[in-house]
Short mmCIF file of C-alpha atoms in Angstrom, two decimals:
data_model
loop_
_atom_site.label_atom_id
_atom_site.label_comp_id
_atom_site.label_asym_id
_atom_site.label_seq_id
_atom_site.Cartn_x
_atom_site.Cartn_y
_atom_site.Cartn_z
CA MET C 1 -3.78 -174.33 -76.69
CA ASP C 2 -7.50 -175.12 -76.58
CA THR C 3 -9.33 -174.18 -73.40
CA ILE C 4 -10.88 -177.06 -71.47
CA SER C 5 -14.08 -175.80 -69.86
CA PHE C 6 -15.34 -177.17 -66.57
CA ALA C 7 -17.63 -174.11 -66.44
CA ARG C 8 -20.28 -175.29 -68.90
CA GLY C 9 -23.06 -177.17 -67.13
CA VAL C 10 -24.55 -178.39 -70.40
CA PRO C 11 -24.74 -181.79 -72.08
CA ALA C 12 -22.03 -182.84 -74.51
CA PRO C 13 -23.22 -182.70 -78.14
CA GLU C 14 -23.26 -186.49 -78.38
CA CYS C 15 -25.84 -186.60 -75.57
CA ILE C 16 -28.44 -184.93 -77.81
CA PRO C 17 -30.51 -187.26 -80.06
CA VAL C 18 -30.47 -184.91 -83.03
CA GLU C 19 -31.79 -187.22 -85.76
CA GLU C 20 -34.59 -188.60 -83.58
CA LEU C 21 -35.68 -185.10 -82.57
CA ALA C 22 -35.66 -183.94 -86.19
CA ASP C 23 -37.98 -186.81 -87.05
CA CYS C 24 -40.19 -186.06 -84.04
CA ALA C 25 -40.48 -182.39 -85.02
CA ARG C 26 -41.43 -183.36 -88.56
CA ALA C 27 -44.00 -185.86 -87.29
CA VAL C 28 -45.69 -183.45 -84.90
CA VAL C 29 -45.95 -180.76 -87.57
CA GLU C 30 -47.45 -183.24 -90.03
CA ARG C 31 -49.89 -184.61 -87.46
CA ASP C 32 -50.78 -181.51 -85.46
CA GLY C 33 -49.27 -178.59 -87.34
CA ALA C 34 -52.36 -176.39 -87.10
CA THR C 35 -51.97 -176.51 -83.32
CA VAL C 36 -48.21 -176.36 -82.74
CA LEU C 37 -47.61 -173.64 -85.34
CA SER C 38 -50.33 -171.37 -84.01
CA TYR C 39 -51.20 -169.59 -80.78
CA GLY C 40 -52.10 -171.88 -77.93
CA PRO C 41 -53.01 -172.12 -74.25
CA VAL C 42 -50.43 -170.50 -71.98
CA GLY C 43 -50.33 -173.61 -69.77
CA GLY C 44 -48.70 -175.57 -72.56
CA TYR C 45 -49.32 -178.20 -75.23
CA ALA C 46 -52.25 -180.25 -73.90
CA PRO C 47 -50.92 -183.77 -74.66
CA LEU C 48 -47.62 -182.94 -72.93
CA ARG C 49 -49.40 -181.48 -69.89
CA GLU C 50 -51.44 -184.67 -69.66
CA TRP C 51 -48.31 -186.85 -69.92
CA ILE C 52 -46.58 -184.89 -67.14
CA ALA C 53 -49.72 -184.94 -64.99
CA GLU C 54 -50.05 -188.71 -65.30
CA ARG C 55 -46.38 -189.17 -64.43
CA HIS C 56 -46.80 -187.18 -61.21
CA GLY C 57 -50.32 -188.32 -60.36
CA VAL C 58 -52.01 -184.92 -60.55
CA ASP C 59 -54.70 -183.15 -62.52
CA PRO C 60 -53.32 -181.58 -65.75
CA ALA C 61 -54.60 -178.21 -64.53
CA ARG C 62 -51.77 -178.22 -61.96
CA VAL C 63 -49.09 -178.48 -64.67
CA LEU C 64 -47.58 -175.32 -66.14
CA VAL C 65 -45.17 -175.96 -69.03
CA THR C 66 -42.56 -173.21 -69.19
CA ASN C 67 -39.74 -171.95 -71.38
CA GLY C 68 -37.17 -173.90 -69.39
CA SER C 69 -37.62 -174.21 -65.63
CA LEU C 70 -35.98 -170.82 -64.98
CA GLN C 71 -39.00 -169.14 -66.62
CA GLY C 72 -41.17 -170.58 -63.87
CA ILE C 73 -38.78 -169.35 -61.21
CA VAL C 74 -39.12 -165.86 -62.70
CA PHE C 75 -42.90 -166.14 -62.36
CA LEU C 76 -42.57 -167.27 -58.74
CA ALA C 77 -40.19 -164.39 -58.03
CA GLU C 78 -42.74 -161.97 -59.49
CA ARG C 79 -45.49 -163.52 -57.37
CA PHE C 80 -43.45 -163.27 -54.14
CA ALA C 81 -41.53 -160.07 -54.95
CA GLY C 82 -40.16 -158.24 -51.92
CA MET C 83 -40.56 -161.21 -49.61
CA ARG C 84 -38.05 -163.56 -48.01
CA VAL C 85 -36.96 -166.91 -49.44
CA LEU C 86 -34.68 -169.59 -47.99
CA VAL C 87 -32.02 -171.10 -50.26
CA GLU C 88 -29.24 -173.64 -49.89
CA LYS C 89 -25.66 -172.56 -49.33
CA PRO C 90 -24.30 -172.90 -51.96
CA THR C 91 -27.01 -172.85 -54.62
CA TYR C 92 -27.53 -172.29 -58.36
CA ASP C 93 -26.51 -168.74 -59.20
CA ARG C 94 -29.24 -167.97 -61.77
CA PRO C 95 -32.14 -168.18 -59.27
CA LEU C 96 -30.11 -166.04 -56.85
CA LYS C 97 -29.92 -163.33 -59.51
CA ILE C 98 -33.62 -163.69 -60.33
CA LEU C 99 -34.62 -163.41 -56.67
CA ALA C 100 -32.38 -160.38 -56.13
CA ALA C 101 -33.83 -158.64 -59.20
CA HIS C 102 -37.29 -158.93 -57.61
CA GLY C 103 -36.24 -157.52 -54.26
CA ILE C 104 -36.37 -160.88 -52.52
CA ASP C 105 -34.17 -161.47 -49.48
CA ALA C 106 -32.51 -164.85 -50.09
CA THR C 107 -31.42 -166.29 -46.74
CA ALA C 108 -28.74 -168.96 -47.16
CA VAL C 109 -29.12 -172.20 -45.19
CA GLU C 110 -26.04 -174.34 -44.59
CA MET C 111 -25.63 -177.78 -46.15
CA ASP C 112 -23.05 -180.55 -45.90
CA ASP C 113 -22.27 -183.75 -47.78
CA GLU C 114 -25.76 -185.08 -46.96
CA GLY C 115 -27.52 -182.01 -48.33
CA LEU C 116 -29.44 -179.26 -46.59
CA ASP C 117 -28.99 -179.30 -42.81
CA PRO C 118 -32.45 -179.71 -41.20
CA GLY C 119 -31.24 -178.04 -38.02
CA ALA C 120 -30.08 -174.98 -39.93
CA PHE C 121 -33.38 -174.99 -41.85
CA GLU C 122 -35.36 -175.07 -38.58
CA GLN C 123 -33.27 -172.22 -37.18
CA ALA C 124 -33.82 -170.13 -40.33
CA LEU C 125 -37.57 -170.75 -40.12
CA GLY C 126 -37.57 -169.35 -36.59
CA THR C 127 -35.53 -166.25 -37.41
CA GLY C 128 -36.79 -163.18 -39.26
CA PRO C 129 -39.94 -162.79 -41.39
CA LYS C 130 -41.75 -165.95 -42.43
CA PRO C 131 -40.28 -167.12 -45.75
CA ALA C 132 -42.47 -167.38 -48.85
CA PHE C 133 -40.80 -170.67 -49.72
CA LEU C 134 -37.65 -172.76 -49.53
CA TYR C 135 -35.81 -173.19 -52.83
CA THR C 136 -33.91 -176.48 -52.91
CA ILE C 137 -32.21 -178.73 -55.48
CA PRO C 138 -32.18 -181.92 -53.39
CA THR C 139 -30.86 -184.35 -56.02
CA PHE C 140 -27.39 -183.95 -57.63
CA GLN C 141 -27.47 -180.32 -56.62
CA ASN C 142 -26.16 -177.49 -58.75
CA PRO C 143 -23.41 -176.56 -57.90
CA SER C 144 -22.35 -179.20 -55.37
CA GLY C 145 -23.55 -182.49 -56.86
CA ARG C 146 -24.80 -183.44 -53.39
CA THR C 147 -28.03 -185.35 -52.74
CA LEU C 148 -30.27 -184.83 -49.75
CA THR C 149 -30.67 -188.09 -47.82
CA ALA C 150 -34.06 -189.77 -47.50
CA GLU C 151 -34.10 -189.17 -43.73
CA ARG C 152 -33.40 -185.47 -44.17
CA ARG C 153 -36.05 -185.22 -46.89
CA ARG C 154 -38.68 -186.46 -44.48
CA ARG C 155 -37.53 -184.09 -41.74
CA LEU C 156 -37.47 -181.13 -44.13
CA VAL C 157 -41.06 -181.84 -45.21
CA GLU C 158 -42.14 -182.21 -41.57
CA LEU C 159 -40.67 -178.80 -40.73
CA ALA C 160 -42.31 -177.19 -43.76
CA GLN C 161 -45.65 -178.67 -42.70
CA GLU C 162 -45.23 -177.46 -39.11
CA GLN C 163 -44.40 -173.92 -40.23
CA ASN C 164 -46.82 -173.86 -43.20
CA VAL C 165 -44.05 -172.99 -45.68
CA LEU C 166 -44.00 -173.88 -49.36
CA VAL C 167 -41.06 -175.83 -50.76
CA LEU C 168 -39.85 -175.39 -54.34
CA GLU C 169 -38.13 -178.63 -55.38
CA ASP C 170 -36.00 -177.99 -58.46
CA ASP C 171 -35.26 -181.42 -59.94
CA PRO C 172 -33.68 -181.22 -63.41
CA TYR C 173 -31.02 -183.87 -62.72
CA GLY C 174 -32.92 -186.57 -60.80
CA LEU C 175 -33.29 -188.93 -63.75
CA VAL C 176 -29.60 -188.62 -64.66
CA ARG C 177 -28.58 -191.18 -62.03
CA PHE C 178 -25.55 -193.42 -62.61
CA GLU C 179 -25.72 -195.60 -59.51
CA GLY C 180 -27.41 -195.98 -56.15
CA GLU C 181 -31.08 -196.00 -55.21
CA ALA C 182 -33.16 -192.89 -55.77
CA PRO C 183 -34.72 -191.43 -52.60
CA PRO C 184 -38.32 -190.20 -52.76
CA THR C 185 -38.77 -186.73 -54.17
CA LEU C 186 -39.98 -184.08 -51.76
CA PHE C 187 -43.07 -183.82 -53.96
CA GLU C 188 -43.80 -187.51 -53.42
CA LEU C 189 -43.59 -186.93 -49.66
CA ASP C 190 -45.99 -183.97 -49.76
CA PRO C 191 -47.64 -183.29 -53.14
CA ASP C 192 -49.79 -180.47 -51.72
CA ARG C 193 -47.07 -178.34 -50.13
CA VAL C 194 -44.15 -179.00 -52.48
CA VAL C 195 -43.96 -177.18 -55.81
CA TYR C 196 -42.14 -179.50 -58.19
CA SER C 197 -40.01 -178.17 -61.02
CA SER C 198 -38.17 -180.09 -63.70
CA SER C 199 -37.02 -179.83 -67.29
CA PHE C 200 -36.35 -181.89 -70.39
CA SER C 201 -33.08 -179.99 -70.92
CA LYS C 202 -30.95 -182.68 -69.25
CA THR C 203 -32.96 -185.72 -70.36
CA ILE C 204 -33.68 -184.83 -74.02
CA ALA C 205 -32.20 -181.50 -75.22
CA PRO C 206 -31.75 -178.03 -73.71
CA GLY C 207 -32.42 -176.14 -76.94
CA LEU C 208 -36.05 -177.26 -76.96
CA ARG C 209 -36.57 -175.04 -73.88
CA VAL C 210 -39.22 -177.20 -72.26
CA GLY C 211 -39.48 -177.12 -68.48
CA TYR C 212 -42.49 -177.54 -66.23
CA PHE C 213 -43.95 -176.91 -62.80
CA VAL C 214 -46.45 -178.94 -60.81
CA LEU C 215 -48.24 -176.36 -58.69
CA PRO C 216 -51.00 -176.11 -56.08
CA GLU C 217 -54.18 -175.15 -57.92
CA ALA C 218 -54.39 -171.56 -56.65
CA LEU C 219 -50.74 -170.88 -57.40
CA GLU C 220 -51.08 -172.42 -60.86
CA GLN C 221 -53.84 -169.93 -61.70
CA GLU C 222 -51.73 -167.02 -60.47
CA LEU C 223 -48.65 -168.11 -62.42
CA GLU C 224 -50.70 -168.70 -65.56
CA ALA C 225 -51.91 -165.11 -65.25
CA LEU C 226 -48.30 -163.94 -65.03
CA ALA C 227 -47.44 -166.04 -68.08
CA VAL C 228 -50.32 -164.49 -70.04
CA SER C 229 -48.96 -161.03 -69.22
CA THR C 230 -45.46 -162.11 -70.38
CA TYR C 231 -46.12 -163.84 -73.70
CA ILE C 232 -49.06 -164.57 -76.00
CA THR C 233 -48.34 -168.24 -76.46
CA PRO C 234 -45.76 -170.82 -75.38
CA VAL C 235 -43.45 -172.43 -77.94
CA LEU C 236 -45.78 -175.27 -78.84
CA LEU C 237 -43.52 -176.70 -81.53
CA GLY C 238 -40.80 -177.46 -78.98
CA GLN C 239 -43.34 -178.88 -76.53
CA GLY C 240 -44.95 -180.96 -79.26
CA THR C 241 -41.55 -182.32 -80.29
CA VAL C 242 -40.87 -183.39 -76.69
CA PHE C 243 -44.27 -185.06 -76.48
CA GLU C 244 -43.69 -186.97 -79.73
CA PHE C 245 -40.34 -188.18 -78.36
CA LEU C 246 -42.08 -189.34 -75.17
CA ARG C 247 -45.03 -190.86 -77.06
CA ARG C 248 -42.62 -193.02 -79.03
CA GLY C 249 -41.15 -194.42 -75.82
CA ARG C 250 -37.74 -192.86 -76.45
CA LEU C 251 -37.17 -191.30 -73.01
CA GLU C 252 -35.85 -194.37 -71.17
CA PRO C 253 -33.53 -195.56 -74.00
CA ASN C 254 -32.19 -192.04 -74.31
CA LEU C 255 -31.66 -191.80 -70.55
CA GLU C 256 -29.65 -195.03 -70.58
CA ARG C 257 -27.42 -193.61 -73.30
CA VAL C 258 -27.00 -190.24 -71.56
CA ARG C 259 -26.26 -191.89 -68.22
CA SER C 260 -23.54 -194.02 -69.79
CA LEU C 261 -21.91 -191.03 -71.50
CA LEU C 262 -21.99 -188.89 -68.37
CA GLN C 263 -20.95 -191.61 -65.94
CA ALA C 264 -17.73 -192.07 -67.92
CA ARG C 265 -17.09 -188.37 -67.51
CA ARG C 266 -17.92 -188.40 -63.78
CA ASP C 267 -15.57 -191.32 -63.28
CA ALA C 268 -12.81 -189.55 -65.20
CA MET C 269 -13.26 -186.45 -63.04
CA LEU C 270 -13.09 -188.36 -59.75
CA GLU C 271 -10.08 -190.39 -60.88
CA ALA C 272 -8.22 -187.28 -62.04
CA LEU C 273 -8.90 -185.43 -58.78
CA GLU C 274 -7.71 -188.41 -56.76
CA ARG C 275 -4.53 -188.60 -58.81
CA GLU C 276 -3.75 -184.90 -59.22
CA LEU C 277 -5.26 -183.09 -56.22
CA PRO C 278 -5.12 -185.39 -53.18
CA ALA C 279 -4.84 -182.42 -50.80
CA ALA C 280 -8.27 -181.12 -51.87
CA ARG C 281 -11.78 -182.37 -51.01
CA TRP C 282 -14.64 -182.93 -53.44
CA SER C 283 -18.15 -184.30 -53.65
CA ARG C 284 -18.78 -187.74 -55.15
CA PRO C 285 -22.11 -187.45 -56.94
CA GLU C 286 -24.06 -190.53 -57.99
CA GLY C 287 -25.43 -188.62 -60.98
CA GLY C 288 -25.95 -185.18 -62.49
CA TYR C 289 -23.38 -182.81 -63.95
CA PHE C 290 -21.20 -181.38 -61.18
CA VAL C 291 -18.44 -181.95 -58.66
CA TRP C 292 -17.90 -179.45 -55.83
CA LEU C 293 -14.21 -178.86 -55.19
CA GLU C 294 -12.84 -177.57 -51.89
CA LEU C 295 -9.26 -176.45 -52.43
CA PRO C 296 -6.67 -176.34 -49.65
CA GLY C 297 -7.61 -173.49 -47.31
CA ASP C 298 -4.94 -171.03 -48.48
CA VAL C 299 -6.01 -171.19 -52.14
CA ASP C 300 -8.45 -168.55 -53.39
CA ALA C 301 -10.48 -170.01 -56.25
CA GLY C 302 -11.24 -166.60 -57.74
CA ALA C 303 -7.58 -165.70 -57.98
CA LEU C 304 -6.81 -169.20 -59.25
CA LEU C 305 -9.41 -168.79 -62.00
CA GLU C 306 -7.57 -165.82 -63.48
CA ARG C 307 -4.42 -167.91 -63.90
CA ALA C 308 -6.40 -170.97 -65.00
CA ASP C 309 -7.90 -169.08 -67.94
CA ALA C 310 -4.40 -168.31 -69.17
CA ALA C 311 -3.39 -171.96 -68.69
CA GLY C 312 -6.26 -173.24 -70.80
CA VAL C 313 -8.70 -174.53 -68.18
CA THR C 314 -11.72 -172.81 -66.70
CA PHE C 315 -14.34 -173.40 -64.02
CA VAL C 316 -16.80 -171.37 -61.93
CA SER C 317 -15.68 -169.94 -58.60
CA GLY C 318 -17.71 -171.18 -55.66
CA THR C 319 -18.37 -167.64 -54.47
CA ASP C 320 -20.73 -167.19 -57.45
CA PHE C 321 -23.03 -169.69 -55.71
CA GLY C 322 -22.56 -168.37 -52.19
CA GLY C 323 -19.72 -170.77 -51.39
CA ALA C 324 -16.44 -170.13 -49.58
CA SER C 325 -13.51 -168.48 -51.33
CA ASN C 326 -11.62 -171.78 -51.67
CA THR C 327 -14.45 -173.62 -53.49
CA ALA C 328 -15.18 -174.22 -57.16
CA ARG C 329 -17.79 -175.93 -59.32
CA LEU C 330 -16.41 -178.38 -61.86
CA ALA C 331 -18.86 -179.46 -64.57
CA PHE C 332 -17.96 -182.80 -66.16
CA SER C 333 -20.96 -182.99 -68.51
CA PHE C 334 -19.60 -181.19 -71.58
CA VAL C 335 -15.98 -182.28 -71.94
CA SER C 336 -14.60 -185.69 -72.90
CA PRO C 337 -12.93 -188.03 -70.38
CA GLY C 338 -9.55 -187.29 -71.97
CA GLU C 339 -10.12 -183.54 -71.71
CA ILE C 340 -11.17 -183.95 -68.09
CA SER C 341 -7.93 -185.73 -67.24
CA GLU C 342 -5.84 -183.06 -68.95
CA GLY C 343 -7.89 -180.19 -67.49
CA VAL C 344 -7.51 -181.42 -63.93
CA ARG C 345 -3.79 -181.88 -64.55
CA ARG C 346 -3.51 -178.24 -65.65
CA LEU C 347 -5.54 -177.10 -62.66
CA ALA C 348 -3.44 -179.11 -60.21
CA ALA C 349 -0.26 -177.57 -61.57
CA LEU C 350 -1.65 -174.13 -60.71
CA VAL C 351 -2.81 -175.20 -57.27
CA GLY C 352 0.77 -176.28 -56.67
CA GLN C 353 1.63 -172.57 -56.84
CA PRO C 354 -0.94 -171.36 -54.29
CA VAL C 355 -2.44 -167.90 -54.29
CA GLY C 356 -3.24 -166.67 -50.83
CA VAL C 357 -6.78 -165.79 -49.77
CA ALA C 358 -7.30 -162.09 -50.35
#
């Protein structure tokens, strides 16, 4: 029996425009090979930095192109090592590990179906040492799929301004929207205080490893210095390939295709949960990759996972992200709609034989 994985928060192979990217890579080498195949500026491939800067209305000097957005989070963790940072509860597990490895105290701030709770954020700001920054994924959050409402975004920015606290807005999923109207980004609400992070992993291809940060000028200089001490040059070939794809006007057509493929998977996940697990609760994301599942209170997701592996379905326990013991992250991005239906059926059969909370 093949295992159906709801654990992989990656795009399905058919989401990746392989032939177009091959042609883009060839074109950039033929046009600018002496640049992209050599050492280059640590801030990234200049034409791509300029494209990103124009998109966000900033000077290119504020853009740092990184080896995926997690690379930039590593640099920020190095810069603020030993300090305190506020994070959502739950939140993406990789940054939690990065922060912990740099001796950073990550204080979890509660969220609900409308995203981070501004009241809880205000309380956290007033308790303990002043945080270096708030780390938030406000749109189609990993792991919950939730989106911070426009009203809460404005209040969050107001509080950050009042307390003079930086905000790191991690936004890899924002363009992968299936329905609904996009709220303003936190960066759009305050481009001087909000550090904006995104990636082309979800909109073009993850293997290119091209992420970026839009930083305040002083912080950009500090992070560039950290990058210089980490590697001699960025991977300019990958960055050049992304720029060629963008230059050709392929981003929007590709996004339309990706949205269609992933919306079918999201719909299949929600329909299967409604049919198979009516006693549970789950988020209903308007985009992104994930659904956050809250199992009936007497079901321990960690214990369930052990049996699920044997039954040919897997997921990530919510405790990995700081969630409660009865929660789980279900990624719908990688598997087909048919596999999603079967995987949820297998999972529901196991939930029907509950394992008590340890």
